[in-house]
Short mmCIF file of C-alpha atoms in Angstrom, two decimals:
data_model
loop_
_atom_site.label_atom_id
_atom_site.label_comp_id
_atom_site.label_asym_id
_atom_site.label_seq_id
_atom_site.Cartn_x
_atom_site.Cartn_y
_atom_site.Cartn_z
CA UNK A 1 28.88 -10.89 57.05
CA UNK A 2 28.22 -14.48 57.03
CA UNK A 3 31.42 -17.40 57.66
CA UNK A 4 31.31 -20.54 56.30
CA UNK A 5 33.53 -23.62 56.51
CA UNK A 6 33.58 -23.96 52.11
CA UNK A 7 34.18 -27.27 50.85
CA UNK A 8 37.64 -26.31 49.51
CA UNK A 9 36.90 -26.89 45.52
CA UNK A 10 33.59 -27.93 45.53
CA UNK A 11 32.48 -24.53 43.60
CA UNK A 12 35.91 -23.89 41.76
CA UNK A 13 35.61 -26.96 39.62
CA UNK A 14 34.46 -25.03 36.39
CA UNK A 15 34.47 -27.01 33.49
CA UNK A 16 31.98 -28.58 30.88
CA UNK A 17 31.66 -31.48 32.53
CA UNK A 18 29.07 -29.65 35.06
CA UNK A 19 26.13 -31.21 34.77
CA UNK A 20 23.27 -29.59 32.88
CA UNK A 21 22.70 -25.66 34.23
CA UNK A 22 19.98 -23.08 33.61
CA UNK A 23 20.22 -19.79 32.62
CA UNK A 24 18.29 -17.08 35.37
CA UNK A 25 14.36 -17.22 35.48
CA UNK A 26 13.74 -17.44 38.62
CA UNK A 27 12.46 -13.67 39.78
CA UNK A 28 14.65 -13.84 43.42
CA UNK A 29 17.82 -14.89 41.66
CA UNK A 30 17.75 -12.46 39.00
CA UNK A 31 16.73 -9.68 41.45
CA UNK A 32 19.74 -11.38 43.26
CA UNK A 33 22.09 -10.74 40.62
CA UNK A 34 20.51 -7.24 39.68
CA UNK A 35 21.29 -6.61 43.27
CA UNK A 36 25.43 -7.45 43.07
CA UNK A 37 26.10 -5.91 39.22
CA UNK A 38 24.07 -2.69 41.21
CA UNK A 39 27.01 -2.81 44.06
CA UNK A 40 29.55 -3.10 41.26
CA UNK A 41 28.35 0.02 39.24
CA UNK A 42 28.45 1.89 42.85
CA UNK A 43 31.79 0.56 43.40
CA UNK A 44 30.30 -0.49 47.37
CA UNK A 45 33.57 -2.12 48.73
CA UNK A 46 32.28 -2.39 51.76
CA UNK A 47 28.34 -3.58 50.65
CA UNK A 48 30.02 -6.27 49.02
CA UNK A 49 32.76 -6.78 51.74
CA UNK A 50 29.64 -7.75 53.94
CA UNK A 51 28.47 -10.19 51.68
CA UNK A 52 31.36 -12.38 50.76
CA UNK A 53 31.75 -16.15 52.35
CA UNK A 54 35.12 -16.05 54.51
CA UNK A 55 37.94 -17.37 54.77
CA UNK A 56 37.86 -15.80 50.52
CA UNK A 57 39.66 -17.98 48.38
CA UNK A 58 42.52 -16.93 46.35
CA UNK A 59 44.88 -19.03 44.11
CA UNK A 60 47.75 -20.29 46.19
CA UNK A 61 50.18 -18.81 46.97
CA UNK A 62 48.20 -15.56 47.38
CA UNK A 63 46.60 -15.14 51.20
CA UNK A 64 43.21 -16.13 51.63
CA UNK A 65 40.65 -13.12 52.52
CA UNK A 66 39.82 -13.32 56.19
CA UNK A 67 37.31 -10.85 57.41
CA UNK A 68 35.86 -7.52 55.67
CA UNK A 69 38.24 -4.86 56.76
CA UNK A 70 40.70 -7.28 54.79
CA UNK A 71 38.42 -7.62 51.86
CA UNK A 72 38.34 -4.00 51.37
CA UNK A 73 41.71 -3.35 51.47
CA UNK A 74 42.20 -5.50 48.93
CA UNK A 75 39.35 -4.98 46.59
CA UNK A 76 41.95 -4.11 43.81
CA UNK A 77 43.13 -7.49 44.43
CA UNK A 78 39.75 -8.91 43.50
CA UNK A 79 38.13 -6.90 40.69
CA UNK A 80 39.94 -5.19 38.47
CA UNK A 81 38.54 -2.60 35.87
CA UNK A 82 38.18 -5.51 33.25
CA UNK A 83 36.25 -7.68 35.48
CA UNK A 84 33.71 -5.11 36.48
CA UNK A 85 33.53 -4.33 33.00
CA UNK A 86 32.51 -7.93 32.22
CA UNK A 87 29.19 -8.29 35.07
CA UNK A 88 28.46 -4.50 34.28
CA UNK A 89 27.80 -5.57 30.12
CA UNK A 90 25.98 -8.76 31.43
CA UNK A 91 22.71 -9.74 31.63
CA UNK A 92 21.11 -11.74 34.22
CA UNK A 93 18.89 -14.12 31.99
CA UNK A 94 21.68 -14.00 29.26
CA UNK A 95 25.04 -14.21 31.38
CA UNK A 96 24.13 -15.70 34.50
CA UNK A 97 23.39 -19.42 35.57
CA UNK A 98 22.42 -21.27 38.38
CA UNK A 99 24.00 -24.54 39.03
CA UNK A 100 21.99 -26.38 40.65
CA UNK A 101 23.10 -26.40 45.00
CA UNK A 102 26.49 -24.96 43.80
CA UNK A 103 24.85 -21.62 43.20
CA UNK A 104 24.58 -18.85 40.32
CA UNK A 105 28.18 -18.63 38.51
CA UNK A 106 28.67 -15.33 35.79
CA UNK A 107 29.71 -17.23 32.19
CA UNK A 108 31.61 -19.96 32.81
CA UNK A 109 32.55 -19.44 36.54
CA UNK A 110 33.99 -15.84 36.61
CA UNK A 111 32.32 -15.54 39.52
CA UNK A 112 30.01 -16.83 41.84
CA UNK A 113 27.46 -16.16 44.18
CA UNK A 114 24.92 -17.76 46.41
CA UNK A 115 21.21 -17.57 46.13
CA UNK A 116 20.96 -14.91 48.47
CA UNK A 117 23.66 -12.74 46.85
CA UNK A 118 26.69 -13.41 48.75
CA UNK A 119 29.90 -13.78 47.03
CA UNK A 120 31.45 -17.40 46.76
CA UNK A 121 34.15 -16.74 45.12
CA UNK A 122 36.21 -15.32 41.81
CA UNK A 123 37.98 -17.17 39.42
CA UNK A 124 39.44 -14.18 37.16
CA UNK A 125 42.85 -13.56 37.50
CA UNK A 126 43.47 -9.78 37.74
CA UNK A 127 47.33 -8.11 36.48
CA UNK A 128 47.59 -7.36 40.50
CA UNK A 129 46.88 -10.91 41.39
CA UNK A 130 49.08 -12.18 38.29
CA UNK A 131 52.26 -10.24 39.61
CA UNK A 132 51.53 -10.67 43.37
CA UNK A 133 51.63 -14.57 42.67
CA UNK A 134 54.89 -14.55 40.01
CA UNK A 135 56.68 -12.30 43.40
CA UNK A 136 55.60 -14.75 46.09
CA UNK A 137 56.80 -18.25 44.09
CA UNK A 138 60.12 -16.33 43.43
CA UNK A 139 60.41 -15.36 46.98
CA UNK A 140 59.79 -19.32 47.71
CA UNK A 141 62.30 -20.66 45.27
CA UNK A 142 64.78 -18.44 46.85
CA UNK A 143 64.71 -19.72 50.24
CA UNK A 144 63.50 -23.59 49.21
CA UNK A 145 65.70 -26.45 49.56
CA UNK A 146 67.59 -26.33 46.03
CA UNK A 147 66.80 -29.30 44.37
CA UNK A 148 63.17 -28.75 44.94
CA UNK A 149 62.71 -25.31 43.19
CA UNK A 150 62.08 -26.83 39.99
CA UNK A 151 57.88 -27.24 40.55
CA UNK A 152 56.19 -25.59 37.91
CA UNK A 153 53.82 -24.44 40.43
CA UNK A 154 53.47 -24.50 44.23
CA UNK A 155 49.69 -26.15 45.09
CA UNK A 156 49.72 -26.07 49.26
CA UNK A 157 51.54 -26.30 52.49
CA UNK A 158 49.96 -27.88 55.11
CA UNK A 159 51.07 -29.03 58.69
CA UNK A 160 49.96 -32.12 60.92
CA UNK A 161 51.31 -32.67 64.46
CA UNK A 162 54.50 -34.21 63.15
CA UNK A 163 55.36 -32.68 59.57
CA UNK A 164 55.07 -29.86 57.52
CA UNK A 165 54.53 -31.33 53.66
CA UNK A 166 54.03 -29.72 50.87
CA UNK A 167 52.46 -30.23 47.26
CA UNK A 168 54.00 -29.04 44.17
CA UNK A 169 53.03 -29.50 40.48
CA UNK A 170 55.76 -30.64 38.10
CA UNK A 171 55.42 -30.33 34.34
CA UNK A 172 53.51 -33.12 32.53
CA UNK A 173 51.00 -32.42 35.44
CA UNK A 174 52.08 -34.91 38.00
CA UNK A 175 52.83 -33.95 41.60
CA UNK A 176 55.44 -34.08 44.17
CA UNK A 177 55.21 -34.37 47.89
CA UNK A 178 58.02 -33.26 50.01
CA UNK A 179 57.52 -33.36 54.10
CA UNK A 180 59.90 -32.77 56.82
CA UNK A 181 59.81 -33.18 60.67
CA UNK A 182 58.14 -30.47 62.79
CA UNK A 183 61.15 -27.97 64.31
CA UNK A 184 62.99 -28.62 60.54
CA UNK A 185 63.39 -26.24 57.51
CA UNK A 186 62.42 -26.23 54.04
CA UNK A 187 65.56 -24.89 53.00
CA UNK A 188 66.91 -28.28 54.50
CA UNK A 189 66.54 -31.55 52.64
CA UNK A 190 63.10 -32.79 53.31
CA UNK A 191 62.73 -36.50 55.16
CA UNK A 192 60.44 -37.69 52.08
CA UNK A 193 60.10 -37.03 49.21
CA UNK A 194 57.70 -38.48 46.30
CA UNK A 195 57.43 -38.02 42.60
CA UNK A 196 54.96 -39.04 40.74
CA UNK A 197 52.07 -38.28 42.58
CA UNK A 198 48.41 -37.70 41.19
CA UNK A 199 45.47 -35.73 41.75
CA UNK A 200 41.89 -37.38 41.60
CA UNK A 201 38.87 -35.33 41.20
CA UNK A 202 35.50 -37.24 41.59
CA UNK A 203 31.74 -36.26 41.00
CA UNK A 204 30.52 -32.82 40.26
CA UNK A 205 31.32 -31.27 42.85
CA UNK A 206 34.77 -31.85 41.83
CA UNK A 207 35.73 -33.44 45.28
CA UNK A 208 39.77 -33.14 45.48
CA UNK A 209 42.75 -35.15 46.90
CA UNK A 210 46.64 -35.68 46.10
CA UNK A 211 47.41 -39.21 45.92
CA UNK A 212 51.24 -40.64 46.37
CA UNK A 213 52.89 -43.89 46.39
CA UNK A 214 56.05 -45.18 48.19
CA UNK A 215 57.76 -48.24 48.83
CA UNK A 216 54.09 -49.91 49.45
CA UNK A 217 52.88 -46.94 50.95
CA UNK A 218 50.05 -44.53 50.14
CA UNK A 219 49.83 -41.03 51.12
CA UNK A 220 46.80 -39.60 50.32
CA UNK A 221 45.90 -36.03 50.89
CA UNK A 222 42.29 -34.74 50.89
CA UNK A 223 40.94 -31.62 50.96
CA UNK A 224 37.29 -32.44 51.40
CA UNK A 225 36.85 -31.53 54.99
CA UNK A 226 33.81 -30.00 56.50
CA UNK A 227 35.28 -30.06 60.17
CA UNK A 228 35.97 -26.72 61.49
CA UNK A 229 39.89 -25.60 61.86
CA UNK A 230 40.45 -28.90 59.77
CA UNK A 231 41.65 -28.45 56.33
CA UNK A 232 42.75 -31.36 54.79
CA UNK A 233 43.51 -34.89 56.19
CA UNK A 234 46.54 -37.05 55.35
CA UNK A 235 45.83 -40.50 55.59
CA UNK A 236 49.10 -43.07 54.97
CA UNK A 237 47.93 -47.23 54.29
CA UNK A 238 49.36 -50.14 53.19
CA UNK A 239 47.75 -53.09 51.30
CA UNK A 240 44.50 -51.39 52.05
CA UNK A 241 44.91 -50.93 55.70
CA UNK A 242 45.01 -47.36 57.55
CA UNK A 243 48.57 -46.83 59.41
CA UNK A 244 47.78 -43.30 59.97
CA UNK A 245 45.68 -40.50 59.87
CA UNK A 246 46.35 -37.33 60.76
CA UNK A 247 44.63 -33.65 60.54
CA UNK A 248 46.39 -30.89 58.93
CA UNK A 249 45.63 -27.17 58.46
CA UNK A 250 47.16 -24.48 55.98
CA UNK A 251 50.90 -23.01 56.06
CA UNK A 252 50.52 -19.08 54.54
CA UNK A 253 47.26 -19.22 53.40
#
């Protein structure tokens, strides 16, 4: 098993805009890939439980993976008959692409994998992970502060060492940012709240942040954090100088 600090985003940024990617030739990566669809076939949970990068990424609000054991309990979760379906039919010089340092994605970013076979992460959305989602944002809009339950979708929670804030998309894809003090509710009226926000992705590697503005203020939220038990900073400024900057981690992810 291998654990790695992922750039939150870095790989899940699957669009056209990639810059230009080659299909398999290399002998390694293909054997690589031969290697993984092989596990698939065998349906080896736990073979391929060892060789995923943890914490395992799943759309919010769904749980990260953490370790193995939890991988394997929910495989289900992960690949679905459909999806093994789609690397068994696939060829590794047809179907398969490595992106440069990013690493060797199935089609257009199914999946992904390293170079030395472990998994990065999957971007297929399987029925179980569909209606596990749809039960948790109900279960959130039932106990949220009233006024607020009218995101389209939920994007993170995330705590510093004075607020808990969270992100939520709003339809015509802008973003809100709602925080309240340590020790208070969600279900209470937050301290702050800000419409209008937006969210900035740069290069290709698809580096990500949230980016609000209020009363001369900007709160800026990025998730581009390579530090250990850090993941995400909020930095607030005004006219371009830093009043604070604080480290945050995950709430129920």
């Amino acid at each position: 098993m291998r654990i790695f600090k992922l750039t939150l985003f870095a790989i899940l940024f699957v669009s056209f805009s990639y810059p230009v990617f080659a299909q398999l030739t290399h002998i390694d990566h293909v054997t690589v890939v031969k290697e993984f669809i092989e596990k698939i076939k065998n349906n080896d949970r736990q073979s391929i439980a060892a060789q995923v990068i943890y914490p395992f990424r799943r759309d919010y609000p769904v749980k990260r993976i953490k370790n193995e054991a939890e991988f394997v309990a929910r495989f289900d979760e992960v690949f679905d008959q459909n999806l093994k379906n789609i690397i068994l039919k696939s060829s590794p010089r047809r179907d398969w692409s490595q992106v440069g340092w990013r690493g060797i994605m199935l089609n257009q970013g199914d999946l992904w994998i390293d170079e030395a076979g472990d998994l990065i992460s999957v971007n297929y959305e399987t029925s179980k992970t569909k209606s596990l989602k749809k039960t948790l944002i109900e279960r959130d809009k039932g106990w949220l502060f009233e006024p607020l339950r009218n995101y389209e979708f939920p994007v993170y929670q995330i705590k510093t060492k004075t607020h808990i804030i969270r992100i939520d998309e709003m339809k015509g894809g802008v973003y809100r940012y709602s925080s309240w003090k340590n020790g208070r509710k969600m279900s209470e009226k937050p301290d702050l709240l800000i419409e209008k926000g937006e969210k900035i992705i740069e290069g290709t590697a698809g580096s990500t942040r949230y980016v609000f503005k209020n009363d001369g203020h900007e709160f800026e939220i990025n998730f581009e954090v390579e530090e250990e038990g850090i993941d995400a900073i909020l930095t607030i400024t005004k006219d371009e100088e830093t009043l604070s900057e604080q480290n945050a981690v995950f709430l129920n992810y």
